[in-house]
Amino acid sequence: MEIMIETETTAPGLKWRQRKNARAAYWVARADIVKQGYKPETVRIHFDAADPHHMMAIAGRCMVLQAEMLSWIAGNRGHRPTYDGSLGSLIREYQTATESPYHDLRPNSRQFYDYGLGLLESNVGNRQISAITGSDVRRWYKTLRQPAPLTEAQKARGETSNPERVRRAYAAVQMLRVVIGYGVSLVRAECLALDEALKKMEFQGTRARETRMTHAQVTAFRVKARE
């Protein structure tokens, strides 16, 4: 299916591919830079379509990838993005610095990380880390946990509410712990106090699965999939 370009100004490099039941978002590197050896050429951007602000998370991830590509073509192959004390700048550094443990993540783990980091950057990325308190983090968690607004289709079906988005809020808090911990590893003084505060805070996460697929169920699923 042909790739469609969309919102290039706010989400540079963003392209969409039509799948069977939905569209999939991708960041695609500039062709002229790819010819010079830049990788990755394409990055799948995972998002929660039920989140009314999902485009902000997608745009944030695209901006990080675009900045990394432009830094590479400028000759800064080992360049660390400028850190200005804001949470957003630390997130970008964590995702792009050559020595960051982010690059050691497996693809499935990186999807979860990108999702949570995108939520943080798009919602509170401009906050100075030195000014963030435990009360701020609790407020962010409660806000991100709120149910998504009803769609017109849901209203037409007579639905009255959506469930709370616990996974969404928990992902953001977990990634806040990760990125602040990364800042501590760089001996950033402003990260130390917040890291200590986060260690003393607990947040409700999603429940662990109570049942697992059996081998027989997996086999039956594969047979139907082949059909």
Tab-separated table of C-alpha atoms in Angstrom:
chain	number	residue	atom	x	y	z
A	1	MET	CA	0.000	0.000	0.000
A	2	GLU	CA	1.286	3.460	-0.890
A	3	ILE	CA	2.597	5.512	2.021
A	4	MET	CA	0.727	8.724	2.752
A	5	ILE	CA	2.473	11.771	4.198
A	6	GLU	CA	0.652	13.648	6.943
A	7	THR	CA	1.327	16.561	9.325
A	8	GLU	CA	4.937	16.970	8.170
A	9	THR	CA	5.348	20.276	10.006
A	10	THR	CA	4.395	19.047	13.483
A	11	ALA	CA	5.558	15.453	13.059
A	12	PRO	CA	8.498	15.494	10.617
A	13	GLY	CA	8.990	12.253	8.714
A	14	LEU	CA	5.583	10.884	9.727
A	15	LYS	CA	3.951	8.631	7.173
A	16	TRP	CA	0.962	6.321	7.378
A	17	ARG	CA	0.406	2.883	5.934
A	18	GLN	CA	-3.048	1.446	5.619
A	19	ARG	CA	-3.424	-1.929	7.289
A	20	LYS	CA	-6.425	-4.244	7.215
A	21	ASN	CA	-8.382	-2.635	10.042
A	22	ALA	CA	-6.449	0.535	10.852
A	23	ARG	CA	-3.634	2.835	9.864
A	24	ALA	CA	-0.092	2.310	11.125
A	25	ALA	CA	2.254	5.233	11.840
A	26	TYR	CA	5.876	5.261	10.705
A	27	TRP	CA	8.756	7.695	10.817
A	28	VAL	CA	10.727	7.555	7.567
A	29	ALA	CA	14.202	9.024	7.148
A	30	ARG	CA	14.926	11.378	4.257
A	31	ALA	CA	15.895	9.459	1.116
A	32	ASP	CA	18.973	11.611	0.432
A	33	ILE	CA	20.322	10.953	3.931
A	34	VAL	CA	19.576	7.229	3.720
A	35	LYS	CA	21.682	7.094	0.534
A	36	GLN	CA	24.610	8.338	2.592
A	37	GLY	CA	24.293	5.366	4.929
A	38	TYR	CA	21.919	6.548	7.627
A	39	LYS	CA	19.990	3.941	9.605
A	40	PRO	CA	17.286	3.190	10.590
A	41	GLU	CA	15.414	3.995	7.400
A	42	THR	CA	11.976	3.363	8.914
A	43	VAL	CA	10.700	3.194	12.492
A	44	ARG	CA	7.228	1.943	13.451
A	45	ILE	CA	5.583	4.267	15.965
A	46	HIS	CA	3.190	2.503	18.294
A	47	PHE	CA	0.367	4.497	19.852
A	48	ASP	CA	-2.958	4.171	21.637
A	49	ALA	CA	-5.621	5.125	19.105
A	50	ALA	CA	-8.162	5.464	21.937
A	51	ASP	CA	-6.113	8.303	23.404
A	52	PRO	CA	-7.503	11.589	22.019
A	53	HIS	CA	-4.018	13.099	22.328
A	54	HIS	CA	-2.196	10.270	20.560
A	55	MET	CA	-1.011	12.606	17.791
A	56	MET	CA	1.029	14.555	20.346
A	57	ALA	CA	2.848	11.385	21.403
A	58	ILE	CA	3.451	10.465	17.759
A	59	ALA	CA	4.736	13.963	16.978
A	60	GLY	CA	7.092	13.881	19.965
A	61	ARG	CA	8.627	10.603	18.831
A	62	CYS	CA	8.978	11.869	15.246
A	63	MET	CA	10.769	14.989	16.438
A	64	VAL	CA	13.281	12.896	18.396
A	65	LEU	CA	13.990	10.654	15.403
A	66	GLN	CA	14.234	13.623	13.046
A	67	ALA	CA	16.670	15.436	15.334
A	68	GLU	CA	18.814	12.312	15.598
A	69	MET	CA	18.940	11.994	11.803
A	70	LEU	CA	19.813	15.673	11.265
A	71	SER	CA	22.507	15.482	13.923
A	72	TRP	CA	23.997	12.475	12.119
A	73	ILE	CA	24.084	14.189	8.725
A	74	ALA	CA	25.671	17.262	10.329
A	75	GLY	CA	28.598	15.085	11.347
A	76	ASN	CA	27.717	14.765	15.009
A	77	ARG	CA	27.715	10.979	15.011
A	78	GLY	CA	28.459	10.837	18.731
A	79	HIS	CA	26.787	14.120	19.603
A	80	ARG	CA	24.658	14.319	22.722
A	81	PRO	CA	21.502	16.456	22.362
A	82	THR	CA	21.554	19.719	24.285
A	83	TYR	CA	20.335	19.275	27.839
A	84	ASP	CA	18.716	22.346	29.372
A	85	GLY	CA	17.353	20.917	32.622
A	86	SER	CA	13.900	20.188	31.242
A	87	LEU	CA	12.312	16.764	31.330
A	88	GLY	CA	11.849	16.830	27.554
A	89	SER	CA	15.532	17.457	26.885
A	90	LEU	CA	16.501	14.581	29.207
A	91	ILE	CA	14.082	12.274	27.394
A	92	ARG	CA	15.583	13.213	24.018
A	93	GLU	CA	19.078	12.659	25.365
A	94	TYR	CA	18.081	9.269	26.766
A	95	GLN	CA	16.641	8.207	23.393
A	96	THR	CA	19.459	9.488	21.206
A	97	ALA	CA	22.772	9.496	23.127
A	98	THR	CA	25.070	6.799	21.761
A	99	GLU	CA	25.906	5.395	25.194
A	100	SER	CA	22.308	5.363	26.478
A	101	PRO	CA	20.909	1.991	27.629
A	102	TYR	CA	17.846	2.806	25.506
A	103	HIS	CA	19.671	1.341	22.510
A	104	ASP	CA	20.032	-2.015	24.279
A	105	LEU	CA	16.270	-2.510	24.576
A	106	ARG	CA	14.542	-5.259	22.669
A	107	PRO	CA	11.968	-4.117	20.069
A	108	ASN	CA	8.952	-5.079	22.217
A	109	SER	CA	10.347	-3.272	25.242
A	110	ARG	CA	11.184	-0.221	23.163
A	111	GLN	CA	7.535	0.023	22.084
A	112	PHE	CA	6.459	0.330	25.722
A	113	TYR	CA	9.265	2.813	26.441
A	114	ASP	CA	8.427	4.989	23.433
A	115	TYR	CA	4.772	5.035	24.422
A	116	GLY	CA	5.438	6.170	27.996
A	117	LEU	CA	8.196	8.614	27.054
A	118	GLY	CA	5.981	10.104	24.357
A	119	LEU	CA	3.237	10.739	26.910
A	120	LEU	CA	5.684	12.503	29.214
A	121	GLU	CA	7.292	14.627	26.523
A	122	SER	CA	4.029	15.738	24.930
A	123	ASN	CA	2.300	16.542	28.247
A	124	VAL	CA	4.999	17.773	30.654
A	125	GLY	CA	8.236	17.844	28.638
A	126	ASN	CA	8.711	21.578	29.214
A	127	ARG	CA	8.896	21.215	33.010
A	128	GLN	CA	12.237	21.838	34.670
A	129	ILE	CA	13.271	18.707	36.567
A	130	SER	CA	14.470	20.744	39.555
A	131	ALA	CA	10.902	22.046	40.022
A	132	ILE	CA	9.068	18.712	39.799
A	133	THR	CA	7.630	17.440	43.093
A	134	GLY	CA	5.933	14.259	44.202
A	135	SER	CA	2.610	16.121	44.156
A	136	ASP	CA	3.177	16.937	40.491
A	137	VAL	CA	3.782	13.287	39.655
A	138	ARG	CA	0.632	12.177	41.503
A	139	ARG	CA	-1.389	14.797	39.652
A	140	TRP	CA	0.042	13.690	36.288
A	141	TYR	CA	-0.833	10.081	37.100
A	142	LYS	CA	-4.434	10.966	37.972
A	143	THR	CA	-4.815	13.105	34.843
A	144	LEU	CA	-3.391	10.480	32.479
A	145	ARG	CA	-5.538	7.825	34.107
A	146	GLN	CA	-8.804	9.599	33.298
A	147	PRO	CA	-11.098	7.830	30.785
A	148	ALA	CA	-10.927	8.826	27.145
A	149	PRO	CA	-13.801	11.026	25.942
A	150	LEU	CA	-16.634	9.193	24.236
A	151	THR	CA	-16.518	9.104	20.453
A	152	GLU	CA	-19.562	10.007	18.394
A	153	ALA	CA	-19.978	6.317	17.519
A	154	GLN	CA	-20.008	5.395	21.214
A	155	LYS	CA	-22.589	8.074	21.961
A	156	ALA	CA	-24.749	6.776	19.118
A	157	ARG	CA	-24.617	3.287	20.657
A	158	GLY	CA	-25.790	4.711	23.971
A	159	GLU	CA	-22.516	4.194	25.838
A	160	THR	CA	-22.027	6.493	28.802
A	161	SER	CA	-18.377	6.170	29.776
A	162	ASN	CA	-14.997	4.611	29.026
A	163	PRO	CA	-12.827	2.726	31.538
A	164	GLU	CA	-9.960	4.445	33.320
A	165	ARG	CA	-6.670	4.218	31.415
A	166	VAL	CA	-4.527	2.716	34.157
A	167	ARG	CA	-1.963	1.264	31.747
A	168	ARG	CA	-1.462	4.688	30.161
A	169	ALA	CA	-0.824	6.458	33.469
A	170	TYR	CA	1.369	3.659	34.811
A	171	ALA	CA	3.500	3.632	31.638
A	172	ALA	CA	4.200	7.347	32.030
A	173	VAL	CA	5.223	7.000	35.681
A	174	GLN	CA	7.431	3.995	34.986
A	175	MET	CA	9.210	5.853	32.184
A	176	LEU	CA	9.639	8.861	34.462
A	177	ARG	CA	11.485	6.572	36.877
A	178	VAL	CA	13.650	5.248	34.045
A	179	VAL	CA	14.619	8.582	32.538
A	180	ILE	CA	15.279	10.223	35.919
A	181	GLY	CA	17.409	7.211	36.842
A	182	TYR	CA	19.354	7.810	33.633
A	183	GLY	CA	19.870	11.414	34.709
A	184	VAL	CA	21.203	10.190	38.069
A	185	SER	CA	23.706	7.978	36.222
A	186	LEU	CA	24.997	11.141	34.526
A	187	VAL	CA	25.395	12.763	37.965
A	188	ARG	CA	22.737	15.372	37.283
A	189	ALA	CA	22.111	16.983	40.672
A	190	GLU	CA	18.523	17.986	39.859
A	191	CYS	CA	17.654	14.325	39.183
A	192	LEU	CA	18.866	13.025	42.541
A	193	ALA	CA	16.091	14.501	44.715
A	194	LEU	CA	13.304	13.473	42.320
A	195	ASP	CA	14.759	9.974	42.063
A	196	GLU	CA	14.652	9.613	45.847
A	197	ALA	CA	11.061	10.874	45.947
A	198	LEU	CA	9.962	8.438	43.236
A	199	LYS	CA	11.440	5.520	45.181
A	200	LYS	CA	9.026	6.291	48.015
A	201	MET	CA	5.935	6.532	45.786
A	202	GLU	CA	3.642	3.737	44.631
A	203	PHE	CA	1.160	3.730	41.776
A	204	GLN	CA	-1.413	1.192	40.700
A	205	GLY	CA	-0.433	-0.716	37.588
A	206	THR	CA	-2.349	-3.103	35.393
A	207	ARG	CA	-3.270	-6.462	36.868
A	208	ALA	CA	-1.130	-9.462	36.025
A	209	ARG	CA	-2.715	-11.999	33.733
A	210	GLU	CA	-4.599	-14.677	35.652
A	211	THR	CA	-4.714	-17.122	32.742
A	212	ARG	CA	-2.316	-18.054	29.963
A	213	MET	CA	-2.820	-19.635	26.563
A	214	THR	CA	-2.273	-23.376	26.474
A	215	HIS	CA	-0.211	-25.162	23.855
A	216	ALA	CA	-3.413	-26.604	22.369
A	217	GLN	CA	-4.927	-23.128	22.043
A	218	VAL	CA	-1.799	-21.801	20.323
A	219	THR	CA	-1.840	-24.744	17.895
A	220	ALA	CA	-5.517	-24.201	17.112
A	221	PHE	CA	-4.904	-20.491	16.558
A	222	ARG	CA	-2.086	-21.221	14.096
A	223	VAL	CA	-4.308	-23.602	12.130
A	224	LYS	CA	-7.066	-21.002	11.814
A	225	ALA	CA	-4.546	-18.303	10.902
A	226	ARG	CA	-3.204	-20.424	8.053
A	227	GLU	CA	-6.758	-20.979	6.835
